[in-house]
Structure formats: C-alpha cells, structure tokens
Amino acid sequence: MNPTDLALQLWPAAASATAVETDWLILAFTVLTLLLTVPVFVAITWFAIRYRQGEEADRSHGNTRSVLIEISWMLIPFLLTLIFFVWGARLFFVSKQAPGDAMVVEAIGRQWMWKFQHPTGQSEINDLHLPIGQPIKIRMISQDVIHNLYLPALRMQMATLPDRYTELWFKADRTGSYRLYCSEYCGTDHSKMDGNLTLMTQADYAAWLQNAGANQGGQAGAGRVVYESYGCGNCHDPGAKVRAPALAGLYGREVKLADGRTVTADETYLRDKILNPNRQKLAADYRQVMPAFRNVIPNDDLDRLLAYLKSSGATAQQEATPGGPVQ
C-alpha cells in the first residue's frame, strides 16, 4: 500500500516550504515546552520524595537569595516564547496574503463531497489536480452546513461556510499524490468526505487540463460520487429497503409504464425521471415515492450522474440487483 493511501498519517509528508517551516515551528516549540516543563516536574517529584512526611531532612529556610536567578528564570522563558509568538504570527500573516498572480480555484463543499473548478472551466469531484511552483488560491463556500477543507501535506485547512466565501492559498513545491479531508464533523457520512490532491509539474498540469479531460473523461467516475452523495443507492442499490427499480443496464432498455405504454430509457427519459418523477411515466408495478430533484441537483451534477448511469460502472455496481420492471 502506498503511504499516501493510508486513511490517517500521524506526520504526512510536507509538500511546500510553508509546510516544512510549520513542521520546524511545531518541533521547536515542542522542544522548548519540554525544556521548560520537564525540569519543573522532575524537581517537584524529587522534592516530594526527598521531603515526604516522616523522612529526615533539613527543612529550614536558607538566607541565600539571588535576584539575578529569579529574574533570569522569568525573563529567559518569556523571551524564548516571544520568539515563537513572532515566528508563528509571521507564518499566519503570510498565509493570509495571497500573491496577486495566484491561480484561483473555486471549491464547493456539500454533504458529502468536494467539488473543484479550475480557471479554465474543468471541474473535479473529490479530486484536485494542481501545479507546483505556482501560487494557488482556493476560494470556497458551502452549499449546506459548515465543512472544513483540510490539506495535510500543506499543513493547511480552512472552514467552508454557507453564504460566505473563505480562502486559503499555498505554493506547493513537491509533486505527488496526497489526501484531502473534511476536518469538520458535518453529518452522518462526514468520514466519506475525502479525496486526493495530486500535485504535478506545470507541464504535466497543462497536459492534464488539455488531455485528461477533467470534466469529460472522468465524468462517469464523478457521477458515481454524485450518485452516492444524493443517496440514490439507498433505494436503487442491492439490498435497499425501499423497493425501487435497479438501475443496472437500464440505459437503452425498453421500459413498460403503468399506463401500458412502452418507452426507451434514453437520456431524456432518465433526465426527466430524476427532475420530474411525478410526471406520467410511472413504471409498471411500482409506486411513486421518489422526490423531485428539479432545482435541487445542479446541471453539471446531473450530467455526471447521467454519465454514470449510462456507463458500465453503474452496471457493475448493481448487476446483482434482481431484474424487474423499471420505474
């Protein structure tokens, strides 16, 4: 298993100079904390044992007092912690000031998926391809509840809020595949709201934009994510409690309707059934229980969902479903 496939890494690889500096800040501050606290607890332990009740010891107070020592043990820790305050504050302010030439990527969080759109129009779901050596600004918003885009390899996270845009920026300098998560508990399937961050050279990124077809080639795969995010499988997958038609191999089949007509399950039929399931196209032997998704599902998500239903992926996922009439 590739280390980047692990669901949780205690200390993931750093993919930017800021991430490396953040690591040094954390490590250095941890060392400072140990230097300041360990001697105190060791002394407390030693005195507790040495002067415990019943132990013979000299308990008189001495007259020796050093003002220099008393000032030093207050001033030195104060100055050391002040250094870390300045260091951390500088990192914070730098992280809030994106360069003017930063490439803006739009992000939308929704239960339970991440959608990203590149400046050239390509979009992805739960995957994010970006170039290294280029400042990137991610401008994000939520469609429902509070989420939090977390990029461990970059040591960055930012909340996504309904009705309000938030931003984070970074400049990655190391290629590779890393994980991204939602770090804010946002509902039942919060743990499924993750994905992959792929950092590429600028040439590879340009080729990916042009040839990989982020919006077209991965349409069916992205459609599976949409299928899951809208809970379609709760009714249409094998073993679902709600009796609904299987969608495996539905595209292109003949469908017998409740009024005796027979239609072909083409793209128009599928689109209409998703947006307006209450129209006069109820399948024979089924009750109408499906809610309408008009004004609920965005057009691009609907396109992805249809691409998935038309693909072999839907058949593979659901081929175990008993056959029967379709709704």
Coordinates of C-alpha atoms in Angstrom, one line a residue:
M1 CA 0.0 0.0 0.0
N2 CA 1.3 3.4 -0.9
P3 CA 1.8 5.6 2.3
T4 CA -0.5 8.2 0.7
D5 CA -3.3 5.6 0.6
L6 CA -3.4 5.4 4.4
A7 CA -6.5 6.9 5.8
L8 CA -4.6 8.6 8.6
Q9 CA -1.0 9.5 8.8
L10 CA 0.5 10.8 12.0
W11 CA 3.0 13.1 10.2
P12 CA 2.4 13.2 6.5
A13 CA 5.0 14.4 4.0
A14 CA 5.3 18.1 3.6
A15 CA 4.7 19.4 0.0
S16 CA 5.5 23.1 0.4
A17 CA 8.1 25.3 2.0
T18 CA 5.4 26.7 4.3
A19 CA 4.6 23.2 5.4
V20 CA 8.2 22.4 6.2
E21 CA 8.6 25.7 8.2
T22 CA 5.4 24.8 10.0
D23 CA 6.9 21.4 11.0
W24 CA 10.0 23.2 12.3
L25 CA 7.9 25.6 14.3
I26 CA 5.9 22.7 15.9
L27 CA 9.0 20.6 16.6
A28 CA 11.0 23.6 18.0
F29 CA 8.1 24.7 20.2
T30 CA 7.6 21.1 21.4
V31 CA 11.3 21.0 22.4
L32 CA 11.0 24.4 24.2
T33 CA 7.9 23.2 26.0
L34 CA 9.8 20.1 27.2
L35 CA 12.8 22.2 28.3
L36 CA 10.6 24.5 30.3
T37 CA 8.3 21.9 31.9
V38 CA 10.3 18.7 32.3
P39 CA 12.8 20.2 34.9
V40 CA 9.9 21.6 36.9
F41 CA 8.1 18.2 37.1
V42 CA 11.4 16.4 37.8
A43 CA 12.1 18.9 40.7
I44 CA 8.6 18.5 42.0
T45 CA 9.0 14.7 42.0
W46 CA 12.4 14.9 43.7
F47 CA 11.2 17.3 46.4
A48 CA 8.1 15.3 47.0
I49 CA 10.2 12.2 47.7
R50 CA 13.1 13.9 49.5
Y51 CA 10.9 15.8 51.8
R52 CA 8.0 13.4 52.2
Q53 CA 6.3 13.1 55.6
G54 CA 8.5 11.1 58.1
E55 CA 11.7 11.5 56.1
E56 CA 14.6 13.1 58.0
A57 CA 15.7 16.2 56.1
D58 CA 16.9 19.8 56.8
R59 CA 13.6 21.7 56.5
S60 CA 15.0 25.1 57.5
H61 CA 14.8 28.1 55.1
G62 CA 18.1 29.4 53.9
N63 CA 19.1 33.0 53.6
T64 CA 20.6 32.8 50.2
R65 CA 18.7 34.7 47.6
S66 CA 19.8 35.7 44.0
V67 CA 17.8 38.4 42.3
L68 CA 19.7 37.6 39.1
I69 CA 18.5 34.0 39.1
E70 CA 14.9 35.0 39.9
I71 CA 14.8 37.5 37.0
S72 CA 16.6 35.1 34.7
W73 CA 14.2 32.2 35.1
M74 CA 11.3 34.5 34.3
L75 CA 12.9 36.6 31.6
I76 CA 14.6 33.8 29.6
P77 CA 11.4 31.7 29.1
F78 CA 9.5 34.9 28.3
L79 CA 11.9 35.8 25.6
L80 CA 12.0 32.3 24.2
T81 CA 8.2 32.1 23.9
L82 CA 8.1 35.6 22.5
I83 CA 10.4 34.3 19.6
F84 CA 7.9 31.6 18.8
F85 CA 5.0 34.1 19.0
V86 CA 6.7 36.3 16.4
W87 CA 7.6 33.2 14.3
G88 CA 4.0 31.9 14.4
A89 CA 2.5 35.3 13.8
R90 CA 4.7 35.8 10.7
L91 CA 3.5 32.5 9.3
F92 CA -0.1 33.4 10.0
F93 CA 0.1 36.8 8.2
V94 CA 1.9 35.3 5.3
S95 CA -0.8 32.6 5.0
K96 CA -3.5 35.3 4.8
Q97 CA -1.8 37.4 2.0
A98 CA -2.1 35.6 -1.4
P99 CA 0.2 36.9 -4.1
G100 CA -1.5 38.8 -6.9
D101 CA -0.6 36.2 -9.5
A102 CA -2.2 33.3 -7.6
M103 CA -4.3 30.9 -9.7
V104 CA -7.8 30.9 -8.3
V105 CA -9.6 27.5 -7.9
E106 CA -13.2 27.5 -6.8
A107 CA -14.3 24.9 -4.3
I108 CA -17.8 23.9 -3.0
G109 CA -18.3 21.7 0.0
R110 CA -21.5 19.8 0.3
Q111 CA -22.7 16.7 2.2
W112 CA -20.7 14.7 1.3
M113 CA -18.4 15.7 -1.4
W114 CA -15.9 18.4 -2.6
K115 CA -16.3 20.0 -6.0
F116 CA -13.4 22.0 -7.5
Q117 CA -13.4 24.1 -10.6
H118 CA -10.3 25.2 -12.4
P119 CA -9.9 28.7 -14.0
T120 CA -10.1 27.1 -17.5
G121 CA -13.5 25.5 -16.6
Q122 CA -12.6 21.9 -15.9
S123 CA -14.1 20.6 -12.7
E124 CA -13.5 17.7 -10.4
I125 CA -15.2 16.0 -7.5
N126 CA -13.2 14.8 -4.6
D127 CA -10.0 15.0 -6.7
L128 CA -7.9 18.1 -7.1
H129 CA -5.0 18.4 -9.6
L130 CA -2.7 21.4 -9.2
P131 CA 0.7 22.5 -10.4
I132 CA 3.7 23.0 -8.2
G133 CA 5.7 26.3 -8.3
Q134 CA 2.5 28.3 -8.8
P135 CA 0.7 30.2 -6.0
I136 CA -2.8 28.7 -5.7
K137 CA -5.7 30.4 -4.0
I138 CA -8.7 28.2 -3.3
R139 CA -11.9 30.2 -2.9
M140 CA -14.6 28.1 -1.2
I141 CA -18.1 28.1 0.0
S142 CA -20.6 25.5 1.4
Q143 CA -24.0 24.6 0.0
D144 CA -25.3 23.3 3.3
V145 CA -23.5 23.1 6.6
I146 CA -20.1 24.0 7.8
H147 CA -17.3 21.9 6.3
N148 CA -13.5 22.3 6.6
L149 CA -11.1 21.7 3.7
Y150 CA -8.0 20.1 5.2
L151 CA -4.8 19.6 3.2
P152 CA -2.4 17.7 5.5
A153 CA 0.5 17.8 3.1
L154 CA 0.3 21.5 3.0
R155 CA -0.4 21.9 6.7
M156 CA -3.5 24.0 5.9
Q157 CA -7.2 23.9 6.5
M158 CA -10.0 26.4 6.1
A159 CA -13.7 26.3 7.0
T160 CA -16.2 26.5 4.3
L161 CA -19.4 28.3 5.3
P162 CA -22.8 28.7 3.9
D163 CA -23.4 32.1 2.2
R164 CA -19.9 33.2 2.8
Y165 CA -16.7 32.8 0.8
T166 CA -13.4 31.8 2.5
E167 CA -10.0 31.4 1.1
L168 CA -6.6 29.7 1.6
W169 CA -3.5 29.9 -0.5
F170 CA -0.3 28.0 -0.9
K171 CA 2.6 27.3 -3.2
A172 CA 3.5 23.6 -3.4
D173 CA 7.0 22.6 -4.4
R174 CA 6.8 18.8 -4.3
T175 CA 4.9 16.6 -6.7
G176 CA 3.0 13.5 -5.6
S177 CA -0.4 12.3 -4.5
Y178 CA -1.8 13.3 -1.2
R179 CA -5.0 13.1 0.7
L180 CA -7.6 15.8 1.4
Y181 CA -10.3 15.7 4.0
C182 CA -13.2 17.5 5.6
S183 CA -12.0 18.2 9.2
E184 CA -15.3 19.5 10.5
Y185 CA -17.9 17.0 11.5
C186 CA -20.7 17.7 9.1
G187 CA -23.1 14.8 9.3
T188 CA -23.5 11.1 9.2
D189 CA -21.2 10.5 6.2
H190 CA -18.6 13.1 7.2
S191 CA -15.9 10.4 7.1
K192 CA -16.5 9.8 3.4
M193 CA -15.9 13.4 2.5
D194 CA -12.3 12.9 1.4
G195 CA -10.3 12.7 -1.8
N196 CA -6.9 13.1 -3.4
L197 CA -4.7 16.1 -4.0
T198 CA -2.4 15.5 -7.0
L199 CA 0.5 17.9 -7.3
M200 CA 2.1 18.0 -10.8
T201 CA 4.7 19.9 -12.7
Q202 CA 3.3 22.8 -14.6
A203 CA 3.9 20.9 -17.9
D204 CA 2.0 17.9 -16.6
Y205 CA -0.8 20.0 -15.3
A206 CA -1.2 21.8 -18.7
A207 CA -1.3 18.4 -20.4
W208 CA -3.8 17.1 -17.8
L209 CA -6.0 20.1 -18.4
Q210 CA -5.9 19.5 -22.2
N211 CA -5.8 15.8 -22.5
A212 CA -7.0 14.1 -19.3
G213 CA -10.5 15.6 -19.7
A214 CA -11.1 16.5 -16.1
N215 CA -14.6 17.4 -17.0
Q216 CA -15.3 14.8 -19.6
G217 CA -13.1 11.7 -19.2
G218 CA -13.8 11.4 -15.5
Q219 CA -17.5 12.2 -15.9
A220 CA -18.7 8.7 -15.1
G221 CA -16.4 8.3 -12.1
A222 CA -17.5 11.7 -10.8
G223 CA -21.1 10.6 -11.4
R224 CA -20.7 7.7 -9.0
V225 CA -19.7 10.3 -6.3
V226 CA -22.8 12.3 -7.2
Y227 CA -24.9 9.1 -7.1
E228 CA -23.6 8.4 -3.6
S229 CA -23.8 12.0 -2.3
Y230 CA -27.6 12.2 -3.2
G231 CA -28.2 8.8 -1.6
C232 CA -29.6 7.2 -4.8
G233 CA -28.3 3.8 -3.7
N234 CA -30.5 3.9 -0.6
C235 CA -33.3 2.9 -2.9
H236 CA -31.7 1.6 -6.1
D237 CA -28.8 -0.5 -4.8
P238 CA -29.0 -4.2 -4.0
G239 CA -30.5 -4.8 -0.5
A240 CA -32.1 -1.4 -0.3
K241 CA -35.2 -1.2 2.0
V242 CA -37.2 0.9 -0.4
R243 CA -38.5 -1.1 -3.3
A244 CA -37.2 0.8 -6.3
P245 CA -36.1 -0.4 -9.8
A246 CA -32.5 -1.4 -10.3
L247 CA -30.5 0.9 -12.5
A248 CA -28.0 -1.6 -13.7
G249 CA -28.3 -1.8 -17.5
L250 CA -31.3 0.5 -17.5
Y251 CA -29.9 2.8 -20.1
G252 CA -31.2 1.9 -23.6
R253 CA -33.7 -0.7 -22.3
E254 CA -37.4 -0.8 -23.0
V255 CA -39.5 0.2 -20.0
K256 CA -43.1 -0.7 -19.6
L257 CA -45.1 2.1 -18.0
A258 CA -48.1 1.8 -15.6
D259 CA -50.4 3.2 -18.3
G260 CA -49.5 0.4 -20.7
R261 CA -47.1 2.4 -22.9
T262 CA -43.5 1.3 -23.5
V263 CA -40.7 3.8 -23.8
T264 CA -36.9 3.6 -24.2
A265 CA -34.8 4.5 -21.2
D266 CA -32.7 7.0 -23.1
E267 CA -31.0 10.1 -21.7
T268 CA -34.2 12.2 -22.0
Y269 CA -36.2 9.6 -20.0
L270 CA -33.6 9.4 -17.3
R271 CA -33.2 13.1 -17.0
D272 CA -36.9 13.6 -16.9
K273 CA -37.4 10.9 -14.2
I274 CA -34.7 12.5 -12.0
L275 CA -36.1 16.0 -12.3
N276 CA -39.8 15.2 -12.5
P277 CA -40.5 11.7 -11.3
N278 CA -44.2 12.6 -10.7
R279 CA -44.9 13.1 -14.4
Q280 CA -46.9 10.4 -16.3
K281 CA -44.0 8.0 -16.8
L282 CA -44.5 5.7 -13.8
A283 CA -43.1 2.2 -14.4
A284 CA -45.5 -0.7 -14.1
D285 CA -45.7 -2.5 -10.7
Y286 CA -44.0 0.4 -8.8
R287 CA -45.4 3.1 -6.6
Q288 CA -44.2 6.7 -7.0
V289 CA -42.0 7.5 -3.9
M290 CA -39.1 9.3 -5.5
P291 CA -38.8 13.0 -4.7
A292 CA -38.3 15.5 -7.5
F293 CA -34.8 16.8 -8.0
R294 CA -35.6 19.9 -10.1
N295 CA -34.0 22.9 -8.5
V296 CA -32.1 20.6 -6.2
I297 CA -29.4 19.0 -8.3
P298 CA -27.2 21.4 -10.3
N299 CA -27.0 20.8 -14.1
D300 CA -23.3 19.7 -14.0
D301 CA -24.0 17.2 -11.3
L302 CA -27.0 15.9 -13.3
D303 CA -24.8 15.5 -16.3
R304 CA -22.3 13.5 -14.3
L305 CA -25.0 11.3 -12.8
L306 CA -26.4 10.5 -16.2
A307 CA -22.9 9.7 -17.5
Y308 CA -22.6 7.3 -14.6
L309 CA -25.9 5.7 -15.3
K310 CA -25.0 5.3 -19.0
S311 CA -21.6 3.8 -18.2
S312 CA -20.6 0.2 -17.5
G313 CA -19.8 1.4 -13.9
A314 CA -23.5 1.5 -13.0
T315 CA -24.0 -2.0 -14.3
A316 CA -21.0 -3.3 -12.5
Q317 CA -22.1 -1.8 -9.2
Q318 CA -25.7 -3.1 -9.5
E319 CA -25.6 -6.2 -11.6
A320 CA -26.5 -8.2 -8.5
T321 CA -29.9 -6.5 -8.3
P322 CA -32.8 -8.8 -9.2
G323 CA -34.2 -7.8 -12.6
G324 CA -37.7 -6.4 -12.9
P325 CA -39.7 -3.6 -14.3
V326 CA -38.3 -0.2 -14.0
Q327 CA -39.8 3.0 -12.7

